[in-house]
Amino acid sequence: MNRFCDFQNDYGHDTYECFNLKTAIEEAVRFGNLSHLIKGIRNPKKQRIEEPLDEEKKPQIDKGIFAIDSYQPYKKRGSSYGITGYEEVFFPALDTIIPSDLPVTISGRIYNKRVHRIYLDEGSACDVMYEHCFAQLNLAIRTHLSPAPTPLRTTIGEPPFSRTKMLKLSIVRSASPHNILLGRVVMQKMRMIVSTIHQLAKFHTSEGIGTLTSTYDR
């Protein structure tokens, strides 16, 4: 208690040993706030204002955004490693569509059972199958499953532009209008990119890019 820090106005250590004071000084020097006290240090913010940019260094500003680009590795036949390059994913230009705010829902297959109204929720960390959908699966499948997260063979798209993964879905009892909810974890596994305003979902396959159109209003 005989050691006092003037910076923190508290006991326990001396001012010259104060870690927080040292950190504050280093940040002040780094951002140029002490440039008027320390010779040879320039204020980087002031420098950016005073020094005009060369034409080559000026940032290039596009006139508009006409597509959403996403680069993801995709598998291709004939590759020993499975991943050979990148393929671009394009969505229609925004000035050619009427933007939508409706949820994006698609259809898919759980094993060989066609399932409609699969809700794609990019903000969800959960992947859910609702109980009323689970009850309609084949009895042989249901008897080997439990309400806990369980792997289900799920397919989206149609051959050759399809993708199949074993997805762990939690069985939930709820009066939801949807059969399944897929969150961002599944979208990462499926290499899927969703655009709500386009009402489209696109995903990478070994044959190229697959496209799914939302069936929400059907």
mmCIF file of C-alpha atoms in Angstrom, residues 78-168:
data_model
loop_
_atom_site.group_PDB
_atom_site.id
_atom_site.type_symbol
_atom_site.label_atom_id
_atom_site.label_comp_id
_atom_site.label_asym_id
_atom_site.label_seq_id
_atom_site.Cartn_x
_atom_site.Cartn_y
_atom_site.Cartn_z
ATOM 1 C CA GLY A 78 -8.919 -35.920 -62.505
ATOM 2 C CA SER A 79 -7.347 -34.084 -59.589
ATOM 3 C CA SER A 80 -5.320 -36.059 -57.080
ATOM 4 C CA TYR A 81 -6.132 -33.503 -54.393
ATOM 5 C CA GLY A 82 -9.761 -32.851 -55.344
ATOM 6 C CA ILE A 83 -9.386 -29.042 -55.437
ATOM 7 C CA THR A 84 -7.997 -27.560 -58.629
ATOM 8 C CA GLY A 85 -9.020 -23.901 -58.710
ATOM 9 C CA TYR A 86 -11.681 -21.305 -58.157
ATOM 10 C CA GLU A 87 -14.936 -20.620 -59.898
ATOM 11 C CA GLU A 88 -16.895 -17.393 -59.773
ATOM 12 C CA VAL A 89 -20.463 -17.223 -58.530
ATOM 13 C CA PHE A 90 -22.585 -14.536 -60.170
ATOM 14 C CA PHE A 91 -26.020 -13.174 -59.352
ATOM 15 C CA PRO A 92 -28.114 -11.034 -61.738
ATOM 16 C CA ALA A 93 -27.458 -7.293 -61.783
ATOM 17 C CA LEU A 94 -29.604 -5.501 -59.217
ATOM 18 C CA ASP A 95 -31.015 -3.086 -61.779
ATOM 19 C CA THR A 96 -32.552 -5.996 -63.708
ATOM 20 C CA ILE A 97 -34.624 -7.466 -60.848
ATOM 21 C CA ILE A 98 -37.175 -6.465 -58.246
ATOM 22 C CA PRO A 99 -35.357 -6.970 -54.909
ATOM 23 C CA SER A 100 -37.141 -9.284 -52.492
ATOM 24 C CA ASP A 101 -37.250 -9.424 -48.701
ATOM 25 C CA LEU A 102 -38.951 -12.826 -48.533
ATOM 26 C CA PRO A 103 -37.243 -15.797 -46.861
ATOM 27 C CA VAL A 104 -35.340 -18.132 -49.162
ATOM 28 C CA THR A 105 -36.746 -21.667 -49.084
ATOM 29 C CA ILE A 106 -35.696 -24.568 -51.268
ATOM 30 C CA SER A 107 -36.450 -28.258 -51.674
ATOM 31 C CA GLY A 108 -34.027 -31.137 -51.191
ATOM 32 C CA ARG A 109 -33.852 -34.815 -50.421
ATOM 33 C CA ILE A 110 -33.329 -36.535 -47.083
ATOM 34 C CA TYR A 111 -32.088 -39.937 -48.195
ATOM 35 C CA ASN A 112 -34.604 -40.487 -51.035
ATOM 36 C CA LYS A 113 -37.471 -38.513 -49.496
ATOM 37 C CA ARG A 114 -38.254 -35.219 -51.240
ATOM 38 C CA VAL A 115 -38.610 -32.442 -48.651
ATOM 39 C CA HIS A 116 -40.011 -29.012 -49.459
ATOM 40 C CA ARG A 117 -39.891 -25.729 -47.536
ATOM 41 C CA ILE A 118 -36.295 -25.924 -46.356
ATOM 42 C CA TYR A 119 -35.571 -22.497 -44.892
ATOM 43 C CA LEU A 120 -32.073 -21.084 -45.483
ATOM 44 C CA ASP A 121 -31.173 -18.810 -42.572
ATOM 45 C CA GLU A 122 -27.682 -17.315 -42.849
ATOM 46 C CA GLY A 123 -27.957 -15.813 -39.373
ATOM 47 C CA SER A 124 -28.673 -19.088 -37.591
ATOM 48 C CA ALA A 125 -26.075 -21.283 -35.918
ATOM 49 C CA CYS A 126 -28.602 -24.128 -35.619
ATOM 50 C CA ASP A 127 -29.621 -26.792 -38.125
ATOM 51 C CA VAL A 128 -33.074 -28.147 -37.387
ATOM 52 C CA MET A 129 -35.584 -30.678 -38.679
ATOM 53 C CA TYR A 130 -39.042 -30.094 -37.266
ATOM 54 C CA GLU A 131 -40.842 -33.055 -35.757
ATOM 55 C CA HIS A 132 -43.748 -32.996 -38.222
ATOM 56 C CA CYS A 133 -41.210 -33.519 -41.028
ATOM 57 C CA PHE A 134 -39.287 -36.169 -39.092
ATOM 58 C CA ALA A 135 -42.538 -38.140 -38.632
ATOM 59 C CA GLN A 136 -42.919 -38.446 -42.410
ATOM 60 C CA LEU A 137 -39.551 -40.097 -42.982
ATOM 61 C CA ASN A 138 -39.339 -43.793 -43.701
ATOM 62 C CA LEU A 139 -39.937 -45.879 -40.579
ATOM 63 C CA ALA A 140 -36.645 -47.729 -41.077
ATOM 64 C CA ILE A 141 -34.824 -44.403 -40.923
ATOM 65 C CA ARG A 142 -36.724 -43.051 -37.926
ATOM 66 C CA THR A 143 -36.105 -46.134 -35.803
ATOM 67 C CA HIS A 144 -32.351 -45.602 -36.045
ATOM 68 C CA LEU A 145 -32.508 -41.893 -35.185
ATOM 69 C CA SER A 146 -33.058 -39.976 -31.975
ATOM 70 C CA PRO A 147 -34.117 -36.417 -31.121
ATOM 71 C CA ALA A 148 -30.473 -35.553 -30.480
ATOM 72 C CA PRO A 149 -28.441 -34.107 -33.391
ATOM 73 C CA THR A 150 -28.119 -36.978 -35.805
ATOM 74 C CA PRO A 151 -26.524 -37.278 -39.264
ATOM 75 C CA LEU A 152 -28.936 -37.348 -42.198
ATOM 76 C CA ARG A 153 -27.877 -37.751 -45.826
ATOM 77 C CA THR A 154 -29.074 -34.543 -47.437
ATOM 78 C CA THR A 155 -28.969 -33.670 -51.134
ATOM 79 C CA ILE A 156 -29.567 -30.295 -52.748
ATOM 80 C CA GLY A 157 -29.884 -29.660 -56.470
ATOM 81 C CA GLU A 158 -30.295 -32.152 -59.265
ATOM 82 C CA PRO A 159 -27.569 -34.152 -61.079
ATOM 83 C CA PRO A 160 -25.126 -33.214 -62.373
ATOM 84 C CA PHE A 161 -25.376 -30.006 -60.329
ATOM 85 C CA SER A 162 -26.089 -31.529 -56.941
ATOM 86 C CA ARG A 163 -24.321 -31.872 -53.654
ATOM 87 C CA THR A 164 -24.799 -34.488 -50.919
ATOM 88 C CA LYS A 165 -23.577 -34.265 -47.329
ATOM 89 C CA MET A 166 -24.270 -35.956 -44.021
ATOM 90 C CA LEU A 167 -25.804 -33.130 -41.986
ATOM 91 C CA LYS A 168 -26.414 -33.214 -38.252
#
